[in-house]
Coordinates of C-alpha atoms in Angstrom, one line a residue:
X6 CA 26.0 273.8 21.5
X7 CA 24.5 271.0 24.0
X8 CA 21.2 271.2 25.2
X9 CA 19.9 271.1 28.6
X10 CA 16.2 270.3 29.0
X11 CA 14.4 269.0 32.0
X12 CA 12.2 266.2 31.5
X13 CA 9.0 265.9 33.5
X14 CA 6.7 262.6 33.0
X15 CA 3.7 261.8 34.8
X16 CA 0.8 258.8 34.7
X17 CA 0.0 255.9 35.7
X18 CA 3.0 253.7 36.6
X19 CA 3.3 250.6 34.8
X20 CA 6.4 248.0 33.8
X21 CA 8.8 249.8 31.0
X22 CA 8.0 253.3 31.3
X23 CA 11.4 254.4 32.1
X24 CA 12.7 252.0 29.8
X25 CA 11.2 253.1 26.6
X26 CA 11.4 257.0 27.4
X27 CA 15.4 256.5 28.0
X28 CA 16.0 254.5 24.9
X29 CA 14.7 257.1 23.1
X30 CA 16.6 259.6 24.5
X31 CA 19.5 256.9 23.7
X32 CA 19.0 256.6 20.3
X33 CA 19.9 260.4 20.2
X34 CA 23.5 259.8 22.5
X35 CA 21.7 262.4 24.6
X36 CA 23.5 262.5 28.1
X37 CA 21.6 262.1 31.7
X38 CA 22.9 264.7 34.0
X39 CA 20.3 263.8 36.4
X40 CA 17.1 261.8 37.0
X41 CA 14.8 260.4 39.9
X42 CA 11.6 259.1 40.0
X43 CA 8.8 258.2 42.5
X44 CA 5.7 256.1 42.2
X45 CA 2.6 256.7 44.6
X46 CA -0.3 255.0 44.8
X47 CA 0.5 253.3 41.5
X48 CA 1.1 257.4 40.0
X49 CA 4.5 257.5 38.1
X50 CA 6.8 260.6 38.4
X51 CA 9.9 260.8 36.6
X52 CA 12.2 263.6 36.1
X53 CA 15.3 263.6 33.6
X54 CA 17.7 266.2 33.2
X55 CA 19.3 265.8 29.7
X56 CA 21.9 267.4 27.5
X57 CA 21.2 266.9 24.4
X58 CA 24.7 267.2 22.2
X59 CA 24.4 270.0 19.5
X60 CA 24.8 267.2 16.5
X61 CA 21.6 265.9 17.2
X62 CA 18.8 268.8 17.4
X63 CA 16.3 268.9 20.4
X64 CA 12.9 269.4 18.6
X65 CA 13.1 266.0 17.0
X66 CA 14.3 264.6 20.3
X67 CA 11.5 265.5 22.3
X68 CA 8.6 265.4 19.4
X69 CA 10.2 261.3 19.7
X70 CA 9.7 261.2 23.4
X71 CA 6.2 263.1 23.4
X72 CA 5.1 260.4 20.8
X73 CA 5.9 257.9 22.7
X74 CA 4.3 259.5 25.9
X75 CA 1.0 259.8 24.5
X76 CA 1.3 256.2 23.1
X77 CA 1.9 254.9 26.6
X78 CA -0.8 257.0 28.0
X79 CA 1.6 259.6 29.8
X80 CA 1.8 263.2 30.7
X81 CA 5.3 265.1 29.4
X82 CA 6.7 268.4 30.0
X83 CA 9.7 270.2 28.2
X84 CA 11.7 273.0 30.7
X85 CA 14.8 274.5 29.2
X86 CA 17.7 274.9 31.5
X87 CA 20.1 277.2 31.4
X88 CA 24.1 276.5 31.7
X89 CA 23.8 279.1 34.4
X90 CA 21.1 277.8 36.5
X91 CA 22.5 274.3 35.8
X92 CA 26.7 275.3 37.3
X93 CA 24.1 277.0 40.4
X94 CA 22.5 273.7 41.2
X95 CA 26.1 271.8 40.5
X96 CA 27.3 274.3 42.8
X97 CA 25.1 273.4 46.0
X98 CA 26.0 270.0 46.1
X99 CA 28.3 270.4 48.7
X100 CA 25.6 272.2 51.1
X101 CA 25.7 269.9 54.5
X102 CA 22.9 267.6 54.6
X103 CA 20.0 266.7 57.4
X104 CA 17.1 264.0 57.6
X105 CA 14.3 264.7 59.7
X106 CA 11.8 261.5 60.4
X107 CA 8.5 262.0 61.4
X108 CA 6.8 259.2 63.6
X109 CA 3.4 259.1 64.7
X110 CA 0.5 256.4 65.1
X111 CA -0.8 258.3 62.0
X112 CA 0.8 261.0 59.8
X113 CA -1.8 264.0 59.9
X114 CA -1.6 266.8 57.3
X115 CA -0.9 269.2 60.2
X116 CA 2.5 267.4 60.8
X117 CA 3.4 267.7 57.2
X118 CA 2.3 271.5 57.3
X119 CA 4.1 272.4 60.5
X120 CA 7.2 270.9 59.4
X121 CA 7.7 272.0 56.2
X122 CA 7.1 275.7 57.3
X123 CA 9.9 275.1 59.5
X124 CA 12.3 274.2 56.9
X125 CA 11.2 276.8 54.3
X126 CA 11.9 279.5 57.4
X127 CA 15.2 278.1 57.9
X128 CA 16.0 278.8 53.7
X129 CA 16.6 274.6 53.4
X130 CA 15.3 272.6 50.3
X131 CA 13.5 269.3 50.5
X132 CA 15.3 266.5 48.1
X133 CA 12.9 263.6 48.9
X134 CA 10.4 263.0 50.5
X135 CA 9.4 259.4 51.3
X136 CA 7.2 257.1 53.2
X137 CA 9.3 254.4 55.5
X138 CA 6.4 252.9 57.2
X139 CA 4.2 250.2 55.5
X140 CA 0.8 250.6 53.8
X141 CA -2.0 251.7 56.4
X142 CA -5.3 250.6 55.6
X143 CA -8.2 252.6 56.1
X144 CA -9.8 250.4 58.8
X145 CA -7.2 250.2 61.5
X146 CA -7.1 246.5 62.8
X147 CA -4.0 246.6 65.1
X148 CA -3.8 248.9 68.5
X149 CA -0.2 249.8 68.0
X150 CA -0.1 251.1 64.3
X151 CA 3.1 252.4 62.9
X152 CA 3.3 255.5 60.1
X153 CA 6.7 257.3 59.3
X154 CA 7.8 259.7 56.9
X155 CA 11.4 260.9 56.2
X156 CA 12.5 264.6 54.7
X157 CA 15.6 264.6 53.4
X158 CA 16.1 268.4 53.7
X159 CA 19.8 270.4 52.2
X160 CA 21.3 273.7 53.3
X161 CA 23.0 275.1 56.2
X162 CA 20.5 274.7 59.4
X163 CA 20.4 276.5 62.9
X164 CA 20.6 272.7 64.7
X165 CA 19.4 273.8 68.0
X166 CA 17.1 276.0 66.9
X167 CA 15.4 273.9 64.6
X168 CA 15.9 271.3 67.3
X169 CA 13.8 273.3 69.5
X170 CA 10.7 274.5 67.1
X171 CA 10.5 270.5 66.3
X172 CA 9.7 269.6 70.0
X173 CA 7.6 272.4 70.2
X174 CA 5.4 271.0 67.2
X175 CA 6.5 267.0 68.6
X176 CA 4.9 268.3 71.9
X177 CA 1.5 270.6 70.6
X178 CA 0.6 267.6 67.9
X179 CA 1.4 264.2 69.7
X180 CA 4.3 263.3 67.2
X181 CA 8.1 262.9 67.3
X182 CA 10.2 264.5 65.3
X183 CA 13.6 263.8 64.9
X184 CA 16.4 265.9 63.3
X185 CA 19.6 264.9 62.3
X186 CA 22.7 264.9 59.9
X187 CA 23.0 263.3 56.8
X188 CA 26.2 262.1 57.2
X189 CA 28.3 258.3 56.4
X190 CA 28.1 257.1 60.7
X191 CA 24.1 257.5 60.0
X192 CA 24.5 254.5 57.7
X193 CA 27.2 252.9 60.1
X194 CA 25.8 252.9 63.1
X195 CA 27.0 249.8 64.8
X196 CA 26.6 249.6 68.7
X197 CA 23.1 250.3 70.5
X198 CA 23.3 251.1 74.7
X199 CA 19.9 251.0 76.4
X200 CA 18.6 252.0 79.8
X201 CA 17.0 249.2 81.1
X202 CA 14.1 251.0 83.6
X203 CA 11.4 252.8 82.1
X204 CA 13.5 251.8 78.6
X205 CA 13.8 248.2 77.7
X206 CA 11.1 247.5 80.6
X207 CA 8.1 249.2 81.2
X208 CA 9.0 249.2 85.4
X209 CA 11.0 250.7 87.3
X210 CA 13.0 246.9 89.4
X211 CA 13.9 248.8 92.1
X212 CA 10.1 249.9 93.0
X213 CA 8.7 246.5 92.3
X214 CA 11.4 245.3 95.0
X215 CA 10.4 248.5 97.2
X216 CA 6.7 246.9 97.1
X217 CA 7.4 243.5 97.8
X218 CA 9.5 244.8 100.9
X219 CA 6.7 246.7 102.3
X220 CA 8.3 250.3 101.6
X221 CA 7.2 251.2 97.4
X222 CA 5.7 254.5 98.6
X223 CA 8.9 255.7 100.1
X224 CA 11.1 254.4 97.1
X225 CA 8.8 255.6 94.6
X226 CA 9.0 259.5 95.9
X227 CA 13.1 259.1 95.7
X228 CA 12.6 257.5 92.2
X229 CA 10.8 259.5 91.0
X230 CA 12.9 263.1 92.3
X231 CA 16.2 261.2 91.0
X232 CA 14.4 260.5 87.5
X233 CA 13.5 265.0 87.7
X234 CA 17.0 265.2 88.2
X235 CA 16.4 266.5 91.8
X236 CA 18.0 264.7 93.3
X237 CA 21.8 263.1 93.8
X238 CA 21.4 259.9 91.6
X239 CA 24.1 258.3 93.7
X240 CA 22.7 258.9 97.0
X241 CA 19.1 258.8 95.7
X242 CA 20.3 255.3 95.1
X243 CA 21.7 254.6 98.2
X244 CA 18.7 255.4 100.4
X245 CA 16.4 253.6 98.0
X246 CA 18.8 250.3 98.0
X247 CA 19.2 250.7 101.9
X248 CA 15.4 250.7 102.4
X249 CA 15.6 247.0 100.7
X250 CA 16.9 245.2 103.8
X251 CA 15.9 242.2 104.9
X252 CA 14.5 241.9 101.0
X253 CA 14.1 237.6 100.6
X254 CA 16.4 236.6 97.5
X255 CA 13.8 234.1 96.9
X256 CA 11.8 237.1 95.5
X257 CA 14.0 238.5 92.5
X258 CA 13.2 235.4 90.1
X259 CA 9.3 236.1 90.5
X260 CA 9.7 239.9 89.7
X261 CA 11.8 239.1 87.0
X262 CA 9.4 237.2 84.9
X263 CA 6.9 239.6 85.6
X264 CA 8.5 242.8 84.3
X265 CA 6.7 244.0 81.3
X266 CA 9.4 244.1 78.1
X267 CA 8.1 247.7 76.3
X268 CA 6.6 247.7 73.0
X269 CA 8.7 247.0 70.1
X270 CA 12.0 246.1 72.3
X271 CA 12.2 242.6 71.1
X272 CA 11.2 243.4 67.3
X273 CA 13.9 246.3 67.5
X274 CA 16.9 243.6 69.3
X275 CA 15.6 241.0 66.7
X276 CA 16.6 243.1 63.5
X277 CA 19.8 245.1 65.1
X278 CA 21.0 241.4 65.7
X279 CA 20.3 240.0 62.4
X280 CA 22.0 243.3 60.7
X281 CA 24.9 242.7 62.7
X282 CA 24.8 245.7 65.8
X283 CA 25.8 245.2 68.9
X284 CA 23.5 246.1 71.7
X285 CA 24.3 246.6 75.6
X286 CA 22.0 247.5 78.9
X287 CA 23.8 250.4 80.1
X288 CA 21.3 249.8 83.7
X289 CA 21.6 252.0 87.1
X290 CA 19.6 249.0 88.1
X291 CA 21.0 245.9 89.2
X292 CA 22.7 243.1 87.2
X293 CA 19.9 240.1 88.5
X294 CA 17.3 241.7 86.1
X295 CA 19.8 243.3 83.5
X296 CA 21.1 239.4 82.7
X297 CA 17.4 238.3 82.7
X298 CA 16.8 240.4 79.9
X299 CA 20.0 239.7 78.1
X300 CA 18.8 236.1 78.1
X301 CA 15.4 236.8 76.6
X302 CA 16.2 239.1 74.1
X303 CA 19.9 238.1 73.1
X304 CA 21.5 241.5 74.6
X305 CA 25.7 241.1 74.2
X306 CA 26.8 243.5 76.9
X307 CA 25.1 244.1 80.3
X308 CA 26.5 246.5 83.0
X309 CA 24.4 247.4 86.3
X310 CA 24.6 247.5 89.9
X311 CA 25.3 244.0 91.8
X312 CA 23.0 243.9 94.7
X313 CA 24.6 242.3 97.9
X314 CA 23.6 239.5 99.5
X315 CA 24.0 237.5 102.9
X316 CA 22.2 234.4 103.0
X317 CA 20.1 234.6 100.6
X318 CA 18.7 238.2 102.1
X319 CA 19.2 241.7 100.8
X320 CA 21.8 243.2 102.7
X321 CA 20.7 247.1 101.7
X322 CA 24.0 247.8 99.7
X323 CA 25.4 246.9 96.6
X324 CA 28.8 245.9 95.9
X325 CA 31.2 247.7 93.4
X326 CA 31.2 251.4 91.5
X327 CA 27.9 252.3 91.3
X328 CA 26.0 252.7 87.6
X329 CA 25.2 256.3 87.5
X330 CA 24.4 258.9 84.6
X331 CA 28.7 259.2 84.3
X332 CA 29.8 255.7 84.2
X333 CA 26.9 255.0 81.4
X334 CA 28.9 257.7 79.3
X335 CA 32.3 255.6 80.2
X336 CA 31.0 252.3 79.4
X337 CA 29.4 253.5 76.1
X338 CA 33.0 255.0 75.3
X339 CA 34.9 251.7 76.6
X340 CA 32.5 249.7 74.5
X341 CA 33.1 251.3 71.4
X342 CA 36.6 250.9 72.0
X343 CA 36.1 247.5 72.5
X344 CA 34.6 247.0 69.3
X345 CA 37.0 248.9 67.4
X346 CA 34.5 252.0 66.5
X347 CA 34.1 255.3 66.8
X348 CA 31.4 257.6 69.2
X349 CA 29.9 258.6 66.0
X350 CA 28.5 255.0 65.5
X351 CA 27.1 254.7 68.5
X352 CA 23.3 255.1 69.8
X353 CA 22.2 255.3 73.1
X354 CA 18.4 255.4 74.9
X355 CA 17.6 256.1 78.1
X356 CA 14.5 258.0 79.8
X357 CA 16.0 259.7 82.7
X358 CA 18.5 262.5 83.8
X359 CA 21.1 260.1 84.5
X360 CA 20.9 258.9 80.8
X361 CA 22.1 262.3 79.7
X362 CA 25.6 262.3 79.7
X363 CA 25.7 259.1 77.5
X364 CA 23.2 260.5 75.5
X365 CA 25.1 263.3 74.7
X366 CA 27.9 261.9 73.3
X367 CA 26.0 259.2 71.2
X368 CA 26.4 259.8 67.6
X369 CA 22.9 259.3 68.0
X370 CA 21.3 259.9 71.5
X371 CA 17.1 259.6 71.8
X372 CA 15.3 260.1 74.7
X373 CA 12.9 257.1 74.8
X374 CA 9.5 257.8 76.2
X375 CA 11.3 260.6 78.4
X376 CA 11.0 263.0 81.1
X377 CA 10.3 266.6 79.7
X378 CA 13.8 267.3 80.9
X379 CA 15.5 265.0 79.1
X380 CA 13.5 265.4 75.9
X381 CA 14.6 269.3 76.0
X382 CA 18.3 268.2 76.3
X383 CA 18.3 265.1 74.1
X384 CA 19.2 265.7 70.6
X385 CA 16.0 263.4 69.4
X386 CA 13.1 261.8 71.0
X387 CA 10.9 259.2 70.6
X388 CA 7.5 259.3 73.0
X389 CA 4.5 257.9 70.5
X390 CA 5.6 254.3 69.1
X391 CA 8.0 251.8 70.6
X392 CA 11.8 251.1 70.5
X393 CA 11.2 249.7 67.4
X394 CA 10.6 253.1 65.9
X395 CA 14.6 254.0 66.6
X396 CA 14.5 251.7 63.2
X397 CA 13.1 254.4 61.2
X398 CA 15.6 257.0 62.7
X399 CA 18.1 254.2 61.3
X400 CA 16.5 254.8 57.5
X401 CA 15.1 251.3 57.7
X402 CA 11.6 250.7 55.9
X403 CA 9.0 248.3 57.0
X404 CA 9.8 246.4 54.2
X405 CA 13.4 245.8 55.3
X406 CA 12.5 244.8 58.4
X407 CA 12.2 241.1 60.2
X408 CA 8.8 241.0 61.8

């Protein structure tokens, strides 16, 4: 009758470990029904599951591979298995998947803690656990560090609930922590839509125009009520646009230059491009600035709000359907028609209330930086690192990644 033992080996890692401990097991036609293994800080941890076929006896097998785990300076540990705890653990394979991805400037033990209660109360296992951020060293040179670490967790989950106790923690620690299935669009995400304001640019355009026309205080109090989601965006528009009147063109290129691009945008738009995404500025600011940006950082699509003109002066209207919170969600889904995907492949960022709707519909929506409203009704948010941190959220390591 076969055999089923669990292998456990631990040390320090070195070149061949693996290698000699599976030919071993070779020599004795012995069968992997599973393995993994995980090296940190230079610490080796391998697991096999073997069946061991009843014309070759186990006790020679693993007096062989304890041998050779002493001779190599390694720990080894025998675990039978039973064929009914083996067909249980075949038999949860199917159990839907999530990965949750922890960001932070640094990953405190707190974090770990508070997360990993969450999951045990929810009844899910952790598979893996592993580190997607490069090696920090213990005298922190750069300002804006980067540290992430992703759970892949199995078993059925409460979404929303869970959803909500990780803001909570996100919110009490100074983390984010996103939450989200395990599924194949994860890995084929291929179109990213951005809010420009407050998103791509740390600005809001229309209050830099607001103070170069003498009226930022009164167009920063309707900004900021629209942003709340107190206000009409459409007519919150309106009056802000119509307080711009008698605005010099000559003014726009200036402002332009000036706007500050946020952290991590043009490291983010540097590796979507080079692993083949699309990306669009899905703006309810105005097209001037929107195709300033596309120039700089090599954006494809860019929709916004055309500001009229007479003479080279602001006429206090724009011209066209204006970009609000529902024609974001249109363009997103007439984009993703255009380039022959589905919803599910999709990503979209944004800050305010009027990026809801096309966050919602995103396969994967994240509230960048947010308002507290938007962060409650976003599915995941990112507040502590830049745009670049929607890499991690992607599965992409540090490693992967074109500085």
């Amino acid at each position: 009758m076969t055999e089923l033992v669990l292998i456990r080996v631990t040390g320090a890692d070195k070149p061949g470990l693996t290698s000699s401990i599976s030919a071993i097991l070779a020599q004795y036609d012995v069968t992997i029904l599973d393995i993994g293994q995980a090296e940190i800080h230079d610490t080796l941890s391998l697991g096999i599951l073997a069946a061991i076929p009843s014309r070759a006896e186990s006790a020679p097998v693993l007096k062989d591979v304890l041998f050779k785990a002493h001779e190599l300076g390694l720990s080894v540990r025998f675990t039978p298995v039973t064929p009914e705890s083996y067909e249980h653990w075949v038999n949860g394979q199917g159990k839907p998947r999530h990965i949750i991805t922890l960001l932070a400037r640094a990953i405190e033990a707190d974090a770990i803690a508070r997360i990993t209660a969450i999951v045990a109360e929810h009844g899910l296992n952790i598979d893996q656990i592993n580190r997607l951020s490069g090696r920090v060293p213990l005298v922190q040179t750069e300002q804006n560090t980067r540290a992430c670490v992703e759970f892949s967790v199995r078993g059925d989950a409460e979404q929303s609930v869970m959803r909500a106790q990780f803001l909570q923690v996100a919110n009490e620690l100074g983390v984010d922590i996103a939450f989200q299935e395990d599924n194949v669009y994860r890995r084929t995400r291929r179109l990213v839509c951005f809010d420009m304001d407050s998103t791509l640019i740390e600005a809001e355009v229309i209050d830099e125009l607001a103070r170069a026309a003498g009226v930022g205080e009164q167009v920063a109090e309707i900004t900021e009520r629209a942003m709340q989601g107190e206000l009409d965006f459409i007519q919150s528009f309106e009056q802000r646009v119509a307080l711009l009147k008698g605005l010099s063109g000559d003014v726009l290129q200036g402002i332009a230059e000036q706007l500050p691009v946020t952290e991590g945008a043009e490291r983010l738009i540097r590796n979507l491009k080079a692993l083949g995404y699309k990306t669009a500025i899905l703006s309810g600011g105005f097209n001037y600035f929107g195709r300033y940006l596309q120039d700089k950082l090599g954006i494809d699509y860019v929709y916004a709000n055309e500001l009229e003109m007479e003479d080279g002066i602001v006429t206090g209207r724009v011209t066209g359907r204006v970009v609000d919170g529902q024609r974001k969600a249109e363009l997103l889904r007439e984009l993703a028609e255009k380039e022959g995907i589905r919803l599910e492949q999709t990503i979209a960022v944004g800050d305010g209330a009027n990026d809801l709707p096309m966050l919602s519909i995103a396969g994967l929506g994240i509230a960048f930086r947010a308002k507290p409203l938007v962060r409650e009704n976003a599915k995941n948010a990112i507040s502590t690192l830049g745009l670049d941190g929607i890499l991690y959220l992607l599965g992409y390591r540090d490693r992967d990644i074109l500085e």
